[in-house]
mmCIF file of C-alpha atoms in Angstrom:
data_model
loop_
_atom_site.group_PDB
_atom_site.id
_atom_site.type_symbol
_atom_site.label_atom_id
_atom_site.label_comp_id
_atom_site.label_asym_id
_atom_site.label_seq_id
_atom_site.Cartn_x
_atom_site.Cartn_y
_atom_site.Cartn_z
ATOM 1 C CA UNK I 271 12.021 68.811 22.923
ATOM 2 C CA UNK I 272 11.902 65.233 23.519
ATOM 3 C CA UNK I 273 15.585 64.161 23.337
ATOM 4 C CA UNK I 274 17.530 63.954 26.223
ATOM 5 C CA UNK I 275 21.464 64.286 26.176
ATOM 6 C CA UNK I 276 23.635 61.582 27.708
ATOM 7 C CA UNK I 277 24.618 63.804 30.471
ATOM 8 C CA UNK I 278 21.207 64.506 31.291
ATOM 9 C CA UNK I 279 19.821 60.775 31.287
ATOM 10 C CA UNK I 280 23.138 59.473 33.177
ATOM 11 C CA UNK I 281 21.987 60.123 36.325
ATOM 12 C CA UNK I 282 18.727 58.691 35.496
ATOM 13 C CA UNK I 283 19.815 55.577 34.395
ATOM 14 C CA UNK I 284 22.134 55.141 37.753
ATOM 15 C CA UNK I 285 19.136 55.815 39.885
ATOM 16 C CA UNK I 286 17.018 53.292 38.006
ATOM 17 C CA UNK I 287 19.972 50.343 38.345
ATOM 18 C CA UNK I 288 20.218 51.146 42.099
ATOM 19 C CA UNK I 289 16.399 50.522 42.468
ATOM 20 C CA UNK I 290 16.330 47.502 40.612
ATOM 21 C CA UNK I 291 19.603 45.919 42.355
ATOM 22 C CA UNK I 292 17.632 46.833 45.716
ATOM 23 C CA UNK I 293 14.160 45.293 44.396
ATOM 24 C CA UNK I 294 16.416 42.221 43.049
ATOM 25 C CA UNK I 295 18.265 41.735 46.276
ATOM 26 C CA UNK I 296 14.461 41.889 48.151
ATOM 27 C CA UNK I 297 13.256 39.575 45.957
ATOM 28 C CA UNK I 298 16.218 37.200 46.187
ATOM 29 C CA UNK I 299 15.803 37.261 49.960
ATOM 30 C CA UNK I 300 12.101 36.495 49.843
ATOM 31 C CA UNK I 301 12.743 33.605 47.834
ATOM 32 C CA UNK I 302 15.411 32.339 50.039
ATOM 33 C CA UNK I 303 12.868 32.775 53.099
ATOM 34 C CA UNK I 304 10.349 31.104 50.955
ATOM 35 C CA UNK I 305 12.520 28.081 49.926
ATOM 36 C CA UNK I 306 13.695 28.063 53.646
ATOM 37 C CA UNK I 307 10.156 27.923 55.079
ATOM 38 C CA UNK I 308 9.111 24.991 52.352
ATOM 39 C CA UNK I 309 12.485 22.971 53.580
ATOM 40 C CA UNK I 310 11.463 23.600 56.973
ATOM 41 C CA UNK I 311 8.145 22.547 56.379
ATOM 42 C CA UNK I 312 9.361 19.320 54.678
ATOM 43 C CA UNK I 313 11.499 18.476 57.296
ATOM 44 C CA UNK I 314 8.500 18.986 59.744
ATOM 45 C CA UNK I 315 6.550 16.589 57.603
ATOM 46 C CA UNK I 316 8.802 14.280 57.338
ATOM 47 C CA UNK I 317 9.545 14.357 61.010
ATOM 48 C CA UNK I 318 5.668 13.835 61.631
ATOM 49 C CA UNK I 319 5.622 10.970 59.543
ATOM 50 C CA UNK I 320 8.514 9.133 61.168
ATOM 51 C CA UNK I 321 7.209 9.765 64.554
ATOM 52 C CA UNK I 322 3.858 8.519 63.618
ATOM 53 C CA UNK I 323 5.618 5.276 62.087
ATOM 54 C CA UNK I 324 7.445 4.761 65.349
ATOM 55 C CA UNK I 325 4.233 5.169 67.494
ATOM 56 C CA UNK I 326 2.549 2.849 65.523
ATOM 57 C CA UNK I 327 4.843 0.438 65.485
ATOM 58 C CA UNK I 328 5.212 1.040 69.559
ATOM 59 C CA UNK I 329 1.262 0.549 69.638
ATOM 60 C CA UNK I 330 1.613 -2.889 67.669
ATOM 61 C CA UNK I 331 4.444 -3.757 70.130
ATOM 62 C CA UNK I 332 2.114 -3.093 73.272
ATOM 63 C CA UNK I 333 -0.577 -4.912 71.927
ATOM 64 C CA UNK I 334 1.813 -7.955 71.643
ATOM 65 C CA UNK I 335 3.130 -7.141 75.269
ATOM 66 C CA UNK I 336 6.340 -6.506 73.808
ATOM 67 C CA UNK I 337 7.112 -3.923 76.072
ATOM 68 C CA UNK I 338 10.787 -3.360 76.016
ATOM 69 C CA UNK I 339 10.625 -3.059 72.195
ATOM 70 C CA UNK I 340 7.705 -0.626 72.591
ATOM 71 C CA UNK I 341 9.600 1.589 74.845
ATOM 72 C CA UNK I 342 12.795 1.707 72.472
ATOM 73 C CA UNK I 343 10.477 2.772 69.633
ATOM 74 C CA UNK I 344 8.776 5.376 71.989
ATOM 75 C CA UNK I 345 12.423 6.570 72.728
ATOM 76 C CA UNK I 346 13.386 6.892 69.361
ATOM 77 C CA UNK I 347 10.331 8.911 68.734
ATOM 78 C CA UNK I 348 11.253 10.876 71.346
ATOM 79 C CA UNK I 349 14.722 11.631 69.955
ATOM 80 C CA UNK I 350 13.108 12.671 66.755
ATOM 81 C CA UNK I 351 10.557 14.879 68.218
ATOM 82 C CA UNK I 352 10.186 15.342 71.827
ATOM 83 C CA UNK I 353 7.347 17.677 71.576
ATOM 84 C CA UNK I 354 5.183 15.021 70.274
ATOM 85 C CA UNK I 355 1.840 14.877 72.278
ATOM 86 C CA UNK I 356 1.358 11.074 71.827
ATOM 87 C CA UNK I 357 5.063 10.047 73.411
ATOM 88 C CA UNK I 358 4.668 10.703 76.878
ATOM 89 C CA UNK I 359 1.288 8.955 77.369
ATOM 90 C CA UNK I 360 2.354 6.074 75.253
ATOM 91 C CA UNK I 361 5.670 5.835 77.525
ATOM 92 C CA UNK I 362 3.813 5.823 80.280
ATOM 93 C CA UNK I 363 1.160 3.408 79.515
ATOM 94 C CA UNK I 364 4.224 1.075 78.241
ATOM 95 C CA UNK I 365 5.859 1.657 81.559
ATOM 96 C CA UNK I 366 2.627 0.753 83.635
ATOM 97 C CA UNK I 367 1.917 -2.434 81.710
ATOM 98 C CA UNK I 368 5.216 -3.752 81.913
ATOM 99 C CA UNK I 369 4.975 -3.128 85.668
ATOM 100 C CA UNK I 370 2.023 -5.222 85.378
ATOM 101 C CA UNK I 371 3.021 -8.035 83.556
ATOM 102 C CA UNK I 372 6.369 -8.672 85.386
ATOM 103 C CA UNK I 373 4.016 -8.224 88.512
ATOM 104 C CA UNK I 374 1.867 -11.052 86.742
ATOM 105 C CA UNK I 375 4.493 -13.296 86.033
ATOM 106 C CA UNK I 376 5.756 -13.193 89.421
ATOM 107 C CA UNK I 377 2.390 -14.062 90.977
ATOM 108 C CA UNK I 378 2.047 -16.720 88.315
ATOM 109 C CA UNK I 379 5.335 -17.833 89.435
ATOM 110 C CA UNK I 380 4.722 -18.165 93.270
ATOM 111 C CA UNK I 381 1.159 -19.817 92.448
ATOM 112 C CA UNK I 382 2.950 -22.241 90.377
ATOM 113 C CA UNK I 383 5.625 -23.081 93.362
ATOM 114 C CA UNK I 384 2.587 -23.118 95.472
ATOM 115 C CA UNK I 385 0.924 -25.711 94.072
ATOM 116 C CA UNK I 386 3.933 -27.859 93.455
ATOM 117 C CA UNK I 387 4.203 -27.689 97.413
ATOM 118 C CA UNK I 388 1.066 -28.779 98.098
ATOM 119 C CA UNK I 389 1.551 -31.766 95.710
ATOM 120 C CA UNK I 390 4.572 -32.442 97.430
ATOM 121 C CA UNK I 391 3.133 -32.263 100.799
ATOM 122 C CA UNK I 392 5.312 -29.279 101.741
ATOM 123 C CA UNK I 393 2.702 -27.069 103.163
ATOM 124 C CA UNK I 394 4.963 -24.695 105.261
ATOM 125 C CA UNK I 395 6.244 -23.938 101.888
ATOM 126 C CA UNK I 396 3.034 -23.410 100.388
ATOM 127 C CA UNK I 397 2.173 -21.313 103.613
ATOM 128 C CA UNK I 398 5.194 -18.838 102.748
ATOM 129 C CA UNK I 399 4.692 -18.667 99.136
ATOM 130 C CA UNK I 400 0.611 -17.707 100.068
ATOM 131 C CA UNK I 401 1.951 -15.267 102.132
ATOM 132 C CA UNK I 402 4.333 -13.570 99.308
ATOM 133 C CA UNK I 403 1.406 -13.646 96.874
ATOM 134 C CA UNK I 404 -0.781 -12.130 98.958
ATOM 135 C CA UNK I 405 1.731 -8.918 99.782
ATOM 136 C CA UNK I 406 2.393 -9.105 96.204
ATOM 137 C CA UNK I 407 -1.197 -8.716 94.776
ATOM 138 C CA UNK I 408 -4.098 -9.826 97.500
ATOM 139 C CA UNK I 409 -6.649 -8.493 95.055
ATOM 140 C CA UNK I 410 -6.080 -11.063 92.463
ATOM 141 C CA UNK I 411 -8.002 -13.547 92.012
ATOM 142 C CA UNK I 412 -5.550 -16.313 91.756
ATOM 143 C CA UNK I 413 -4.525 -15.431 95.518
ATOM 144 C CA UNK I 414 -7.544 -16.123 97.156
ATOM 145 C CA UNK I 415 -8.119 -19.431 95.176
ATOM 146 C CA UNK I 416 -4.660 -20.469 96.119
ATOM 147 C CA UNK I 417 -5.401 -20.012 100.026
ATOM 148 C CA UNK I 418 -8.268 -22.261 99.381
ATOM 149 C CA UNK I 419 -6.320 -24.803 98.232
ATOM 150 C CA UNK I 420 -3.849 -24.294 101.121
ATOM 151 C CA UNK I 421 -6.524 -24.803 103.456
ATOM 152 C CA UNK I 422 -7.859 -27.613 101.949
ATOM 153 C CA UNK I 423 -4.432 -29.308 102.139
ATOM 154 C CA UNK I 424 -3.863 -28.491 105.924
ATOM 155 C CA UNK I 425 -7.565 -29.756 106.329
ATOM 156 C CA UNK I 426 -6.786 -33.020 104.701
ATOM 157 C CA UNK I 427 -3.191 -33.151 106.790
ATOM 158 C CA UNK I 428 -4.862 -32.750 110.008
ATOM 159 C CA UNK I 429 -7.413 -35.469 109.276
ATOM 160 C CA UNK I 430 -5.141 -37.810 107.786
ATOM 161 C CA UNK I 431 -2.991 -37.359 110.868
ATOM 162 C CA UNK I 432 -5.930 -37.686 113.027
ATOM 163 C CA UNK I 433 -6.901 -41.382 110.987
ATOM 164 C CA UNK I 434 -3.557 -42.553 111.577
ATOM 165 C CA UNK I 435 -3.543 -41.952 115.256
ATOM 166 C CA UNK I 436 -6.992 -43.838 115.458
ATOM 167 C CA UNK I 437 -5.517 -46.512 113.548
ATOM 168 C CA UNK I 438 -2.594 -46.926 115.762
ATOM 169 C CA UNK I 439 -4.694 -46.577 118.814
ATOM 170 C CA UNK I 440 -7.267 -49.265 117.735
ATOM 171 C CA UNK I 441 -4.306 -51.845 116.391
ATOM 172 C CA UNK I 442 -2.675 -51.490 120.022
ATOM 173 C CA UNK I 443 -5.779 -52.068 121.766
ATOM 174 C CA UNK I 444 -6.199 -54.909 119.647
ATOM 175 C CA UNK I 445 -2.948 -56.315 119.829
ATOM 176 C CA UNK I 446 -3.611 -56.076 123.780
ATOM 177 C CA UNK I 447 -6.807 -57.742 123.441
ATOM 178 C CA UNK I 448 -5.143 -60.462 121.287
ATOM 179 C CA UNK I 449 -2.612 -61.163 124.057
ATOM 180 C CA UNK I 450 -5.451 -61.414 126.721
ATOM 181 C CA UNK I 451 -7.428 -63.836 124.397
ATOM 182 C CA UNK I 452 -10.342 -61.642 123.408
ATOM 183 C CA UNK I 453 -10.201 -62.392 119.800
ATOM 184 C CA UNK I 454 -13.837 -61.421 118.951
ATOM 185 C CA UNK I 455 -13.092 -57.870 120.364
ATOM 186 C CA UNK I 456 -9.713 -57.492 118.947
ATOM 187 C CA UNK I 457 -10.986 -58.377 115.501
ATOM 188 C CA UNK I 458 -14.053 -55.927 115.865
ATOM 189 C CA UNK I 459 -11.332 -53.288 116.535
ATOM 190 C CA UNK I 460 -9.015 -54.396 113.716
ATOM 191 C CA UNK I 461 -12.328 -53.908 111.381
ATOM 192 C CA UNK I 462 -12.468 -50.651 112.369
ATOM 193 C CA UNK I 463 -9.107 -50.048 111.640
ATOM 194 C CA UNK I 464 -9.338 -51.024 107.998
ATOM 195 C CA UNK I 465 -12.243 -49.027 107.595
ATOM 196 C CA UNK I 466 -9.929 -46.129 108.040
ATOM 197 C CA UNK I 467 -6.627 -47.234 106.378
ATOM 198 C CA UNK I 468 -7.392 -50.831 104.760
ATOM 199 C CA UNK I 469 -3.915 -50.575 103.859
ATOM 200 C CA UNK I 470 -2.010 -50.341 107.140
ATOM 201 C CA UNK I 471 0.608 -52.739 107.692
ATOM 202 C CA UNK I 472 0.118 -53.484 111.199
ATOM 203 C CA UNK I 473 -3.569 -53.911 111.024
ATOM 204 C CA UNK I 474 -3.125 -56.365 108.027
ATOM 205 C CA UNK I 475 -0.768 -58.195 109.912
ATOM 206 C CA UNK I 476 -2.701 -58.137 113.263
ATOM 207 C CA UNK I 477 -5.684 -59.213 111.565
ATOM 208 C CA UNK I 478 -4.197 -62.147 109.986
ATOM 209 C CA UNK I 479 -2.996 -63.010 113.243
ATOM 210 C CA UNK I 480 -6.243 -62.972 115.298
ATOM 211 C CA UNK I 481 -7.861 -64.676 112.127
ATOM 212 C CA UNK I 482 -5.223 -67.728 112.736
ATOM 213 C CA UNK I 483 -5.692 -67.470 116.622
ATOM 214 C CA UNK I 484 -9.686 -67.768 115.546
ATOM 215 C CA UNK I 485 -9.226 -70.701 113.644
ATOM 216 C CA UNK I 486 -7.130 -72.431 116.005
ATOM 217 C CA UNK I 487 -9.466 -71.714 118.595
ATOM 218 C CA UNK I 488 -12.583 -72.710 117.002
ATOM 219 C CA UNK I 489 -10.594 -76.089 116.313
ATOM 220 C CA UNK I 490 -9.701 -76.466 119.791
ATOM 221 C CA UNK I 491 -13.227 -75.708 121.008
ATOM 222 C CA UNK I 492 -14.618 -78.019 118.233
ATOM 223 C CA UNK I 493 -12.138 -80.773 119.741
ATOM 224 C CA UNK I 494 -13.420 -80.293 123.161
ATOM 225 C CA UNK I 495 -17.066 -80.745 122.139
ATOM 226 C CA UNK I 496 -16.448 -83.672 120.210
ATOM 227 C CA UNK I 497 -14.193 -85.215 123.079
ATOM 228 C CA UNK I 498 -17.048 -84.639 125.589
ATOM 229 C CA UNK I 499 -19.613 -86.230 123.249
ATOM 230 C CA UNK I 500 -17.338 -89.219 122.680
ATOM 231 C CA UNK I 501 -17.099 -89.353 126.581
ATOM 232 C CA UNK I 502 -20.587 -89.205 127.037
ATOM 233 C CA UNK I 503 -21.067 -91.984 124.428
ATOM 234 C CA UNK I 504 -18.884 -94.088 126.083
ATOM 235 C CA UNK I 505 -20.369 -93.452 129.492
ATOM 236 C CA UNK I 506 -23.594 -94.502 128.249
ATOM 237 C CA UNK I 507 -22.227 -97.634 126.447
ATOM 238 C CA UNK I 508 -20.799 -98.667 130.159
ATOM 239 C CA UNK I 509 -24.326 -98.101 131.392
ATOM 240 C CA UNK I 510 -25.690 -100.721 128.751
ATOM 241 C CA UNK I 511 -23.225 -103.292 129.187
ATOM 242 C CA UNK I 512 -23.667 -103.353 133.141
ATOM 243 C CA UNK I 513 -27.511 -103.828 132.404
ATOM 244 C CA UNK I 514 -26.957 -106.572 129.865
ATOM 245 C CA UNK I 515 -28.242 -109.394 132.367
ATOM 246 C CA UNK I 516 -31.195 -107.460 133.382
ATOM 247 C CA UNK I 517 -32.147 -105.919 129.579
ATOM 248 C CA UNK I 518 -30.467 -107.911 126.598
ATOM 249 C CA UNK I 519 -31.584 -105.464 124.059
ATOM 250 C CA UNK I 520 -28.661 -103.257 125.957
ATOM 251 C CA UNK I 521 -26.128 -105.039 123.835
ATOM 252 C CA UNK I 522 -27.202 -103.718 120.801
ATOM 253 C CA UNK I 523 -27.781 -100.154 122.349
ATOM 254 C CA UNK I 524 -24.331 -100.255 123.580
ATOM 255 C CA UNK I 525 -23.057 -101.356 120.101
ATOM 256 C CA UNK I 526 -24.998 -98.367 118.562
ATOM 257 C CA UNK I 527 -23.331 -95.955 120.781
ATOM 258 C CA UNK I 528 -20.029 -97.477 120.186
ATOM 259 C CA UNK I 529 -20.561 -97.096 116.583
ATOM 260 C CA UNK I 530 -21.411 -93.321 117.126
ATOM 261 C CA UNK I 531 -18.293 -92.648 119.128
ATOM 262 C CA UNK I 532 -16.060 -94.501 116.361
ATOM 263 C CA UNK I 533 -17.411 -92.147 114.003
ATOM 264 C CA UNK I 534 -16.773 -89.089 116.013
ATOM 265 C CA UNK I 535 -13.280 -90.079 117.049
ATOM 266 C CA UNK I 536 -11.880 -93.004 114.853
ATOM 267 C CA UNK I 537 -8.619 -92.479 117.145
ATOM 268 C CA UNK I 538 -10.620 -94.355 120.109
ATOM 269 C CA UNK I 539 -10.920 -97.408 118.066
ATOM 270 C CA UNK I 540 -8.119 -98.941 119.814
ATOM 271 C CA UNK I 541 -9.188 -98.182 123.808
#
């Protein structure tokens, strides 16, 4: 009863093999699909790791202000995974910080040039650089500070020019007084000029001329006073000598006056 003939069993065996092949084929496809999913997942993880590493390097470059390097790293990360959400904001940040750094460098260069021009006295160039710096970034604290330095330099120059004009005017007036012989007034003006600029060459030379003229004048006045004194003494001697007959002591008085006169003017000894 339980025994089948080969003829009866053959259709059953053929049917079973077909099902097995189909199942095996389905299993093989499922395994291939799983393997492909695993491979894709590995690639995705590797891509994420490479992108993460590039992003970490890019952040480090940004902190160190190496903007070109940061942008290159971000570009490489975008080639690996253009859809990575962190790339775009980091790229924008890198561009912004790079632009700000260039702006800062340009402004610093202008301020340095401005200070150099102020030190050299080229206030026109300093003013031009101040205008350029203001146009570049008026809100930067260095700009108003630079403006104050330029304004102070302008005020200082104007004050120096005013002092120079005042010195020249006083020197001219002093020279005119010197020519007129008003030496004390001339010296007074020159002293005022010296308080404004003690090393002014014209002031120094004029002061020497006036001092020499004052010394000469004082010597002449002293000589004149002595001459008048001697003349007065000699006049007194003559009076005493005329009254010798009436007043014998007049000779002694006359000799005393002569001695005084000779003491004042030895050159009169032969007269």
